[in-house]
């Protein structure tokens, strides 16, 4: 590179425009090279290296007003500043990733209103073969639970996660969904209610209601909106029987 590069060639080498190179010159970030015998400024290795340094720092988000002092400082300060820039970039990446994830969830309707843990429950329902109507109903119930009974939302999710990891609970839940088309007087409903209550009582710790929830004057009404969401007459009877059996066993099921 005995003769050096023209400004156009230097700009292309650094990945910027000629206008940007001239802007760097005006700010004093890159010294203008001397003109050769033909009157052209020729950029040699020193100017090109400085040009690439400035462009790299600017692209990383370092303000142009700070770049000159940064490049002229001692190695320790330069390294510390680069660490700070790296930290800021990491924060920007995390923020952009979170925004991207929110946009992805916005494309899935009500799931934009639910945390990742609740979305995982819905995905698990689909994997286990529950139909779209049931999954849609559970999505609505989760949204309602998060809005109306936030005090018990986490315990509600824990109970769902536990049930979906237990094949017997999954099978009983599917039978309960099938019962929506039964006659409310069908004797199978009481049999199913007993089986569901027994399965729930096998893990009594999961049925505990957080202490703060019981003090709300409207807590039972809010709970009822969630628990009796989308009930058919037969499902209403099934739920009532299950709740009665849980209360008889000493579980403090909110009563409207």
Short mmCIF file of N, CA and C in Angstrom, two decimals, residues 67-134:
data_model
loop_
_atom_site.label_atom_id
_atom_site.label_comp_id
_atom_site.label_asym_id
_atom_site.label_seq_id
_atom_site.Cartn_x
_atom_site.Cartn_y
_atom_site.Cartn_z
N UNK A 67 -15.58 9.18 21.37
CA UNK A 67 -14.66 8.25 20.72
C UNK A 67 -13.24 8.77 20.67
N UNK A 68 -13.06 10.08 20.38
CA UNK A 68 -11.71 10.62 20.27
C UNK A 68 -10.93 10.46 21.56
N UNK A 69 -11.53 10.86 22.69
CA UNK A 69 -10.83 10.73 23.97
C UNK A 69 -10.58 9.26 24.31
N UNK A 70 -11.55 8.40 23.94
CA UNK A 70 -11.39 6.98 24.25
C UNK A 70 -10.21 6.37 23.51
N UNK A 71 -10.07 6.70 22.23
CA UNK A 71 -8.97 6.13 21.45
C UNK A 71 -7.61 6.68 21.87
N UNK A 72 -7.62 7.88 22.47
CA UNK A 72 -6.35 8.50 22.86
C UNK A 72 -5.99 8.24 24.32
N UNK A 73 -6.82 7.47 25.02
CA UNK A 73 -6.56 7.23 26.43
C UNK A 73 -5.59 6.08 26.63
N UNK A 74 -5.28 5.79 27.91
CA UNK A 74 -4.35 4.70 28.20
C UNK A 74 -5.05 3.35 28.04
N UNK A 75 -4.29 2.27 27.86
CA UNK A 75 -4.87 0.95 27.60
C UNK A 75 -5.84 0.48 28.68
N UNK A 76 -5.56 0.79 29.96
CA UNK A 76 -6.44 0.33 31.03
C UNK A 76 -7.82 1.00 30.93
N UNK A 77 -7.82 2.31 30.74
CA UNK A 77 -9.09 3.03 30.62
C UNK A 77 -9.85 2.58 29.38
N UNK A 78 -9.09 2.36 28.28
CA UNK A 78 -9.72 1.90 27.05
C UNK A 78 -10.41 0.55 27.27
N UNK A 79 -9.73 -0.37 27.96
CA UNK A 79 -10.30 -1.70 28.21
C UNK A 79 -11.53 -1.60 29.12
N UNK A 80 -11.46 -0.75 30.14
CA UNK A 80 -12.59 -0.60 31.06
C UNK A 80 -13.79 -0.01 30.33
N UNK A 81 -13.55 0.95 29.44
CA UNK A 81 -14.64 1.55 28.69
C UNK A 81 -15.28 0.54 27.76
N UNK A 82 -14.44 -0.28 27.13
CA UNK A 82 -14.98 -1.32 26.25
C UNK A 82 -15.85 -2.30 27.03
N UNK A 83 -15.45 -2.63 28.26
CA UNK A 83 -16.27 -3.51 29.10
C UNK A 83 -17.63 -2.87 29.37
N UNK A 84 -17.63 -1.57 29.61
CA UNK A 84 -18.89 -0.86 29.85
C UNK A 84 -19.76 -0.88 28.60
N UNK A 85 -19.14 -0.67 27.44
CA UNK A 85 -19.88 -0.71 26.17
C UNK A 85 -20.46 -2.11 25.96
N UNK A 86 -19.65 -3.13 26.26
CA UNK A 86 -20.12 -4.51 26.11
C UNK A 86 -21.32 -4.79 27.02
N UNK A 87 -21.27 -4.26 28.25
CA UNK A 87 -22.38 -4.42 29.19
C UNK A 87 -23.64 -3.75 28.66
N UNK A 88 -23.48 -2.53 28.12
CA UNK A 88 -24.64 -1.82 27.57
C UNK A 88 -25.23 -2.55 26.36
N UNK A 89 -24.35 -3.10 25.55
CA UNK A 89 -24.83 -3.86 24.39
C UNK A 89 -25.61 -5.10 24.84
N UNK A 90 -25.10 -5.78 25.87
CA UNK A 90 -25.80 -6.96 26.39
C UNK A 90 -27.19 -6.58 26.87
N UNK A 91 -27.31 -5.46 27.58
CA UNK A 91 -28.62 -5.00 28.05
C UNK A 91 -29.54 -4.70 26.88
N UNK A 92 -28.99 -4.10 25.82
CA UNK A 92 -29.81 -3.80 24.64
C UNK A 92 -30.28 -5.09 23.97
N UNK A 93 -29.37 -6.06 23.90
CA UNK A 93 -29.75 -7.34 23.29
C UNK A 93 -30.86 -8.01 24.09
N UNK A 94 -30.75 -8.00 25.42
CA UNK A 94 -31.78 -8.60 26.26
C UNK A 94 -33.10 -7.88 26.11
N UNK A 95 -33.04 -6.54 26.01
CA UNK A 95 -34.27 -5.76 25.84
C UNK A 95 -34.92 -6.07 24.49
N UNK A 96 -34.10 -6.13 23.44
CA UNK A 96 -34.64 -6.42 22.11
C UNK A 96 -35.20 -7.84 22.04
N UNK A 97 -34.52 -8.78 22.71
CA UNK A 97 -35.02 -10.15 22.74
C UNK A 97 -36.37 -10.22 23.44
N UNK A 98 -36.50 -9.49 24.54
CA UNK A 98 -37.78 -9.47 25.26
C UNK A 98 -38.87 -8.85 24.39
N UNK A 99 -38.54 -7.80 23.65
CA UNK A 99 -39.53 -7.18 22.75
C UNK A 99 -39.94 -8.14 21.64
N UNK A 100 -38.95 -8.85 21.10
CA UNK A 100 -39.26 -9.84 20.06
C UNK A 100 -40.19 -10.92 20.59
N UNK A 101 -39.92 -11.40 21.82
CA UNK A 101 -40.76 -12.44 22.40
C UNK A 101 -42.17 -11.93 22.64
N UNK A 102 -42.30 -10.65 23.07
CA UNK A 102 -43.64 -10.09 23.27
C UNK A 102 -44.39 -10.01 21.96
N UNK A 103 -43.69 -9.62 20.88
CA UNK A 103 -44.34 -9.56 19.57
C UNK A 103 -44.80 -10.94 19.13
N UNK A 104 -43.95 -11.95 19.40
CA UNK A 104 -44.31 -13.32 19.03
C UNK A 104 -45.57 -13.75 19.77
N UNK A 105 -45.64 -13.40 21.06
CA UNK A 105 -46.80 -13.80 21.84
C UNK A 105 -48.04 -13.01 21.45
N UNK A 106 -47.86 -11.75 20.99
CA UNK A 106 -49.00 -10.97 20.53
C UNK A 106 -49.68 -11.63 19.33
N UNK A 107 -48.90 -12.39 18.57
CA UNK A 107 -49.46 -13.07 17.41
C UNK A 107 -50.31 -14.27 17.80
N UNK A 108 -50.36 -14.58 19.10
CA UNK A 108 -51.12 -15.74 19.57
C UNK A 108 -52.29 -15.33 20.47
N UNK A 109 -52.91 -14.19 20.14
CA UNK A 109 -54.14 -13.77 20.82
C UNK A 109 -53.99 -13.62 22.31
N UNK A 110 -54.85 -14.35 23.09
CA UNK A 110 -54.88 -14.20 24.53
C UNK A 110 -53.58 -14.56 25.20
N UNK A 111 -52.71 -15.30 24.52
CA UNK A 111 -51.45 -15.72 25.15
C UNK A 111 -50.55 -14.52 25.42
N UNK A 112 -50.84 -13.37 24.78
CA UNK A 112 -50.08 -12.17 25.09
C UNK A 112 -50.32 -11.73 26.53
N UNK A 113 -51.42 -12.18 27.13
CA UNK A 113 -51.78 -11.79 28.49
C UNK A 113 -51.26 -12.77 29.53
N UNK A 114 -50.57 -13.81 29.10
CA UNK A 114 -50.16 -14.86 30.02
C UNK A 114 -48.64 -14.96 30.13
N UNK A 115 -48.13 -15.32 31.31
CA UNK A 115 -46.68 -15.53 31.46
C UNK A 115 -46.25 -16.81 30.75
N UNK A 116 -44.95 -16.95 30.57
CA UNK A 116 -44.41 -18.12 29.86
C UNK A 116 -44.82 -19.43 30.52
N UNK A 117 -44.88 -19.43 31.83
CA UNK A 117 -45.22 -20.66 32.55
C UNK A 117 -46.63 -21.12 32.19
N UNK A 118 -47.57 -20.19 32.09
CA UNK A 118 -48.95 -20.53 31.72
C UNK A 118 -49.01 -20.98 30.26
N UNK A 119 -48.21 -20.35 29.40
CA UNK A 119 -48.18 -20.75 27.98
C UNK A 119 -47.66 -22.19 27.85
N UNK A 120 -46.70 -22.56 28.71
CA UNK A 120 -46.17 -23.92 28.68
C UNK A 120 -47.25 -24.93 29.07
N UNK A 121 -48.12 -24.55 30.00
CA UNK A 121 -49.24 -25.43 30.39
C UNK A 121 -50.16 -25.64 29.20
N UNK A 122 -50.47 -24.59 28.47
CA UNK A 122 -51.35 -24.72 27.31
C UNK A 122 -50.72 -25.60 26.23
N UNK A 123 -49.42 -25.43 26.03
CA UNK A 123 -48.72 -26.27 25.04
C UNK A 123 -48.75 -27.74 25.48
N UNK A 124 -48.63 -27.97 26.79
CA UNK A 124 -48.66 -29.34 27.31
C UNK A 124 -50.03 -29.96 27.10
N UNK A 125 -51.09 -29.19 27.27
CA UNK A 125 -52.44 -29.69 27.02
C UNK A 125 -52.58 -30.17 25.58
N UNK A 126 -52.04 -29.40 24.66
CA UNK A 126 -52.10 -29.77 23.25
C UNK A 126 -51.32 -31.05 23.00
N UNK A 127 -50.14 -31.15 23.62
CA UNK A 127 -49.31 -32.35 23.45
C UNK A 127 -50.00 -33.60 23.98
N UNK A 128 -50.80 -33.44 25.03
CA UNK A 128 -51.47 -34.59 25.65
C UNK A 128 -52.77 -34.98 24.94
N UNK A 129 -53.08 -34.28 23.87
CA UNK A 129 -54.24 -34.67 23.06
C UNK A 129 -55.56 -34.02 23.43
N UNK A 130 -55.52 -32.98 24.27
CA UNK A 130 -56.76 -32.26 24.56
C UNK A 130 -57.16 -31.48 23.31
N UNK A 131 -58.46 -31.43 23.04
CA UNK A 131 -58.96 -30.76 21.85
C UNK A 131 -58.85 -29.25 21.93
N UNK A 132 -58.96 -28.57 20.77
CA UNK A 132 -58.82 -27.11 20.73
C UNK A 132 -59.85 -26.38 21.58
N UNK A 133 -61.08 -26.93 21.68
CA UNK A 133 -62.09 -26.27 22.51
C UNK A 133 -61.70 -26.28 23.97
N UNK A 134 -61.17 -27.40 24.44
CA UNK A 134 -60.75 -27.48 25.84
C UNK A 134 -59.57 -26.55 26.10
#
